[in-house]
Amino acid sequence: APTVLSMFLIISPPVYYPLQLIPYPYRLAALVAPTTYPAHLIRTVLLGVEDDSFIYWVGFIVYIAVIILLAVKKGRWREV
């Protein structure tokens, strides 16, 4: 089971291919992966694609905020 899950997490985010190649119902599942948002933003900047990237900026910022909050909450800061 861990192998299947890791393969899904590696292949499903559209890092190596455009998000538009994924059929619509499955595209929503790809949006769960945190690498989808920066990959799409980088692709639009480098290729100059005219796309409404507002939702991708929001998703990117939300994922960063969640990761920072988790790091602050779970991290144990100690003075050395």
XYZ file of N, CA, C and O in Angstrom:
320
model
N 0.812 -1.202 0.000
C 0.000 0.000 0.000
C 0.856 1.267 0.000
O 0.503 2.220 -0.675
N 1.952 1.340 0.772
C 2.765 2.555 0.724
C 3.358 2.811 -0.667
O 3.524 3.955 -1.067
N 3.666 1.750 -1.397
C 4.229 1.927 -2.734
C 3.197 2.533 -3.680
O 3.518 3.420 -4.470
N 1.963 2.086 -3.583
C 0.903 2.619 -4.433
C 0.653 4.084 -4.099
O 0.508 4.924 -4.993
N 0.615 4.411 -2.822
C 0.397 5.792 -2.409
C 1.539 6.690 -2.862
O 1.304 7.794 -3.367
N 2.766 6.240 -2.720
C 3.897 7.069 -3.148
C 3.905 7.246 -4.666
O 4.231 8.326 -5.160
N 3.539 6.213 -5.413
C 3.465 6.350 -6.875
C 2.374 7.346 -7.269
O 2.547 8.143 -8.183
N 1.242 7.324 -6.562
C 0.168 8.276 -6.843
C 0.626 9.700 -6.558
O 0.359 10.614 -7.327
N 1.334 9.898 -5.451
C 1.790 11.239 -5.091
C 2.894 11.739 -6.013
O 3.094 12.941 -6.148
N 3.626 10.834 -6.641
C 4.684 11.237 -7.562
C 4.121 11.543 -8.943
O 4.507 12.517 -9.587
N 3.193 10.739 -9.409
C 2.698 10.863 -10.783
C 1.530 11.833 -10.913
O 1.415 12.534 -11.910
N 0.664 11.913 -9.912
C -0.555 12.706 -10.049
C -0.333 14.213 -10.130
O -1.023 14.872 -10.897
N 0.585 14.821 -9.377
C 0.744 16.269 -9.517
C 1.331 16.620 -10.886
O 2.288 16.004 -11.331
N 0.745 17.593 -11.539
C 1.214 17.954 -12.877
C 2.483 18.796 -12.849
O 2.467 19.984 -13.153
N 3.568 18.182 -12.461
C 4.858 18.866 -12.455
C 5.566 18.648 -13.789
O 6.185 19.545 -14.331
N 5.444 17.448 -14.325
C 6.131 17.094 -15.558
C 5.275 17.312 -16.797
O 5.741 17.124 -17.911
N 4.029 17.669 -16.642
C 3.102 17.855 -17.760
C 2.115 18.953 -17.375
O 1.928 19.244 -16.198
N 1.470 19.586 -18.364
C 0.517 20.664 -18.044
C -0.731 20.145 -17.335
O -1.178 19.022 -17.573
N -1.290 20.967 -16.512
C -2.506 20.626 -15.777
C -3.683 20.411 -16.725
O -4.576 19.625 -16.437
N -3.669 21.068 -17.871
C -4.770 20.963 -18.814
C -4.865 19.582 -19.457
O -5.882 19.257 -20.059
N -3.838 18.767 -19.373
C -3.891 17.426 -19.944
C -4.703 16.456 -19.092
O -5.090 15.391 -19.572
N -4.962 16.816 -17.855
C -5.731 15.944 -16.960
C -7.213 16.202 -17.204
O -7.647 17.357 -17.216
N -8.026 15.160 -17.388
C -9.476 15.364 -17.539
C -10.062 16.039 -16.301
O -9.551 15.880 -15.187
N -11.156 16.770 -16.497
C -11.696 17.626 -15.436
C -11.968 16.919 -14.114
O -11.541 17.434 -13.083
N -12.655 15.803 -14.042
C -12.920 15.247 -12.701
C -11.640 14.895 -11.948
O -11.573 15.037 -10.732
N -10.612 14.466 -12.664
C -9.357 14.080 -12.018
C -8.480 15.293 -11.724
O -7.571 15.228 -10.910
N -8.750 16.393 -12.388
C -7.968 17.610 -12.167
C -8.159 18.114 -10.734
O -7.238 18.652 -10.128
N -9.353 17.920 -10.199
C -9.615 18.347 -8.821
C -8.767 17.553 -7.837
O -8.303 18.087 -6.827
N -8.534 16.284 -8.121
C -7.680 15.468 -7.256
C -6.223 15.922 -7.353
O -5.486 15.875 -6.374
N -5.810 16.380 -8.517
C -4.436 16.859 -8.681
C -4.200 18.157 -7.920
O -3.072 18.458 -7.535
N -5.259 18.922 -7.690
C -5.110 20.186 -6.971
C -4.844 19.985 -5.484
O -4.504 20.924 -4.783
N -4.967 18.763 -4.995
C -4.676 18.483 -3.585
C -3.173 18.492 -3.330
O -2.718 18.884 -2.257
N -2.404 18.108 -4.320
C -0.947 18.038 -4.155
C -0.362 19.446 -4.079
O -0.696 20.319 -4.885
N 0.509 19.702 -3.109
C 1.068 21.045 -2.959
C 2.003 21.463 -4.094
O 2.239 22.645 -4.288
N 2.530 20.521 -4.865
C 3.437 20.886 -5.949
C 2.709 21.358 -7.200
O 3.342 21.889 -8.109
N 1.403 21.200 -7.253
C 0.631 21.618 -8.422
C 0.694 23.126 -8.608
O 0.889 23.622 -9.716
N 0.545 23.861 -7.535
C 0.448 25.316 -7.623
C 1.744 25.982 -8.082
O 1.733 26.764 -9.029
N 2.883 25.704 -7.457
C 4.106 26.344 -7.964
C 4.481 25.864 -9.358
O 5.005 26.640 -10.155
N 4.202 24.606 -9.678
C 4.525 24.114 -11.024
C 3.712 24.850 -12.073
O 4.240 25.237 -13.121
N 2.443 25.070 -11.803
C 1.607 25.790 -12.769
C 2.037 27.251 -12.883
O 2.079 27.805 -13.984
N 2.369 27.876 -11.759
C 2.807 29.275 -11.801
C 4.118 29.426 -12.559
O 4.281 30.352 -13.359
N 5.051 28.530 -12.340
C 6.325 28.592 -13.065
C 6.105 28.366 -14.554
O 6.701 29.041 -15.392
N 5.228 27.431 -14.894
C 4.944 27.164 -16.298
C 4.316 28.376 -16.980
O 4.653 28.707 -18.109
N 3.409 29.079 -16.303
C 2.780 30.242 -16.921
C 3.784 31.385 -17.099
O 3.713 32.112 -18.082
N 4.721 31.519 -16.156
C 5.715 32.591 -16.273
C 6.729 32.278 -17.372
O 7.041 33.121 -18.208
N 7.244 31.053 -17.377
C 8.281 30.703 -18.348
C 7.756 30.601 -19.764
O 8.443 30.971 -20.717
N 6.539 30.101 -19.929
C 5.988 29.932 -21.275
C 5.148 31.128 -21.718
O 4.736 31.195 -22.870
N 4.896 32.052 -20.816
C 4.113 33.228 -21.169
C 2.673 32.898 -21.489
O 2.056 33.557 -22.318
N 2.131 31.897 -20.822
C 0.756 31.481 -21.074
C -0.198 32.462 -20.412
O -0.029 32.822 -19.258
N -1.187 32.911 -21.187
C -2.215 33.782 -20.630
C -3.233 32.905 -19.923
O -3.989 32.178 -20.541
N -3.225 32.942 -18.599
C -4.106 32.097 -17.814
C -4.507 32.863 -16.569
O -3.755 33.690 -16.064
N -5.690 32.589 -16.087
C -6.127 33.197 -14.833
C -5.449 32.456 -13.691
O -5.895 31.396 -13.277
N -4.349 32.980 -13.205
C -3.548 32.272 -12.217
C -3.840 32.718 -10.789
O -3.108 32.355 -9.880
N -4.924 33.464 -10.582
C -5.258 33.928 -9.233
C -5.479 32.764 -8.280
O -4.967 32.759 -7.159
N -6.230 31.753 -8.698
C -6.521 30.616 -7.830
C -5.240 29.851 -7.479
O -5.099 29.318 -6.390
N -4.275 29.835 -8.393
C -3.020 29.144 -8.126
C -2.160 29.929 -7.145
O -1.457 29.348 -6.332
N -2.203 31.255 -7.211
C -1.503 32.064 -6.221
C -2.117 31.879 -4.849
O -1.400 31.766 -3.846
N -3.447 31.843 -4.790
C -4.125 31.649 -3.506
C -3.770 30.274 -2.927
O -3.448 30.153 -1.742
N -3.831 29.236 -3.759
C -3.481 27.894 -3.294
C -2.045 27.811 -2.824
O -1.745 27.181 -1.799
N -1.146 28.454 -3.557
C 0.270 28.468 -3.197
C 0.483 29.146 -1.842
O 1.180 28.632 -0.960
N -0.151 30.282 -1.644
C -0.010 31.027 -0.393
C -0.634 30.254 0.768
O -0.080 30.222 1.880
N -1.770 29.601 0.532
C -2.408 28.812 1.590
C -1.509 27.657 2.009
O -1.330 27.407 3.207
N -0.937 26.943 1.033
C -0.039 25.833 1.383
C 1.182 26.322 2.152
O 1.612 25.696 3.113
N 1.753 27.445 1.747
C 2.912 27.983 2.472
C 2.526 28.370 3.893
O 3.253 28.081 4.848
N 1.363 28.997 4.054
C 0.914 29.395 5.394
C 0.687 28.173 6.282
O 1.079 28.171 7.458
N 0.097 27.126 5.734
C -0.144 25.914 6.517
C 1.173 25.267 6.923
O 1.346 24.843 8.081
N 2.123 25.209 6.016
C 3.418 24.603 6.322
C 4.156 25.409 7.391
O 4.740 24.841 8.317
N 4.112 26.731 7.296
C 4.772 27.570 8.302
C 4.091 27.419 9.660
O 4.764 27.299 10.694
N 2.759 27.407 9.668
C 2.049 27.228 10.933
C 2.345 25.877 11.571
O 2.525 25.783 12.791
N 2.412 24.827 10.765
C 2.758 23.512 11.296
C 4.179 23.487 11.845
O 4.445 22.883 12.881
N 5.089 24.144 11.151
C 6.479 24.180 11.619
C 6.596 24.940 12.932
O 7.321 24.517 13.841
N 5.889 26.047 13.041
C 5.946 26.828 14.284
C 5.280 26.066 15.421
O 5.777 26.051 16.549
N 4.155 25.420 15.143
C 3.424 24.703 16.190
C 4.147 23.434 16.637
O 4.228 23.146 17.820
N 4.685 22.685 15.702
C 5.314 21.399 16.036
C 6.798 21.520 16.350
O 7.360 20.626 16.963
N 7.401 22.592 15.905
C 8.832 22.758 16.151
C 9.115 23.112 17.596
O 8.362 23.840 18.236
N 10.185 22.598 18.099
C 10.577 22.913 19.470
C 11.808 23.818 19.396
O 12.876 23.382 19.016
N 11.594 25.077 19.737
C 12.677 26.039 19.662
C 13.439 26.019 20.982
O 12.869 26.208 22.043
N 14.721 25.804 20.891
C 15.559 25.775 22.073
C 16.758 26.688 21.865
O 17.284 26.807 20.781
N 17.171 27.297 22.922
C 18.382 28.104 22.843
C 19.573 27.222 23.093
O 19.562 26.380 23.987
N 20.586 27.418 22.317
C 21.773 26.568 22.437
C 22.791 27.241 23.315
O 22.987 28.379 23.365
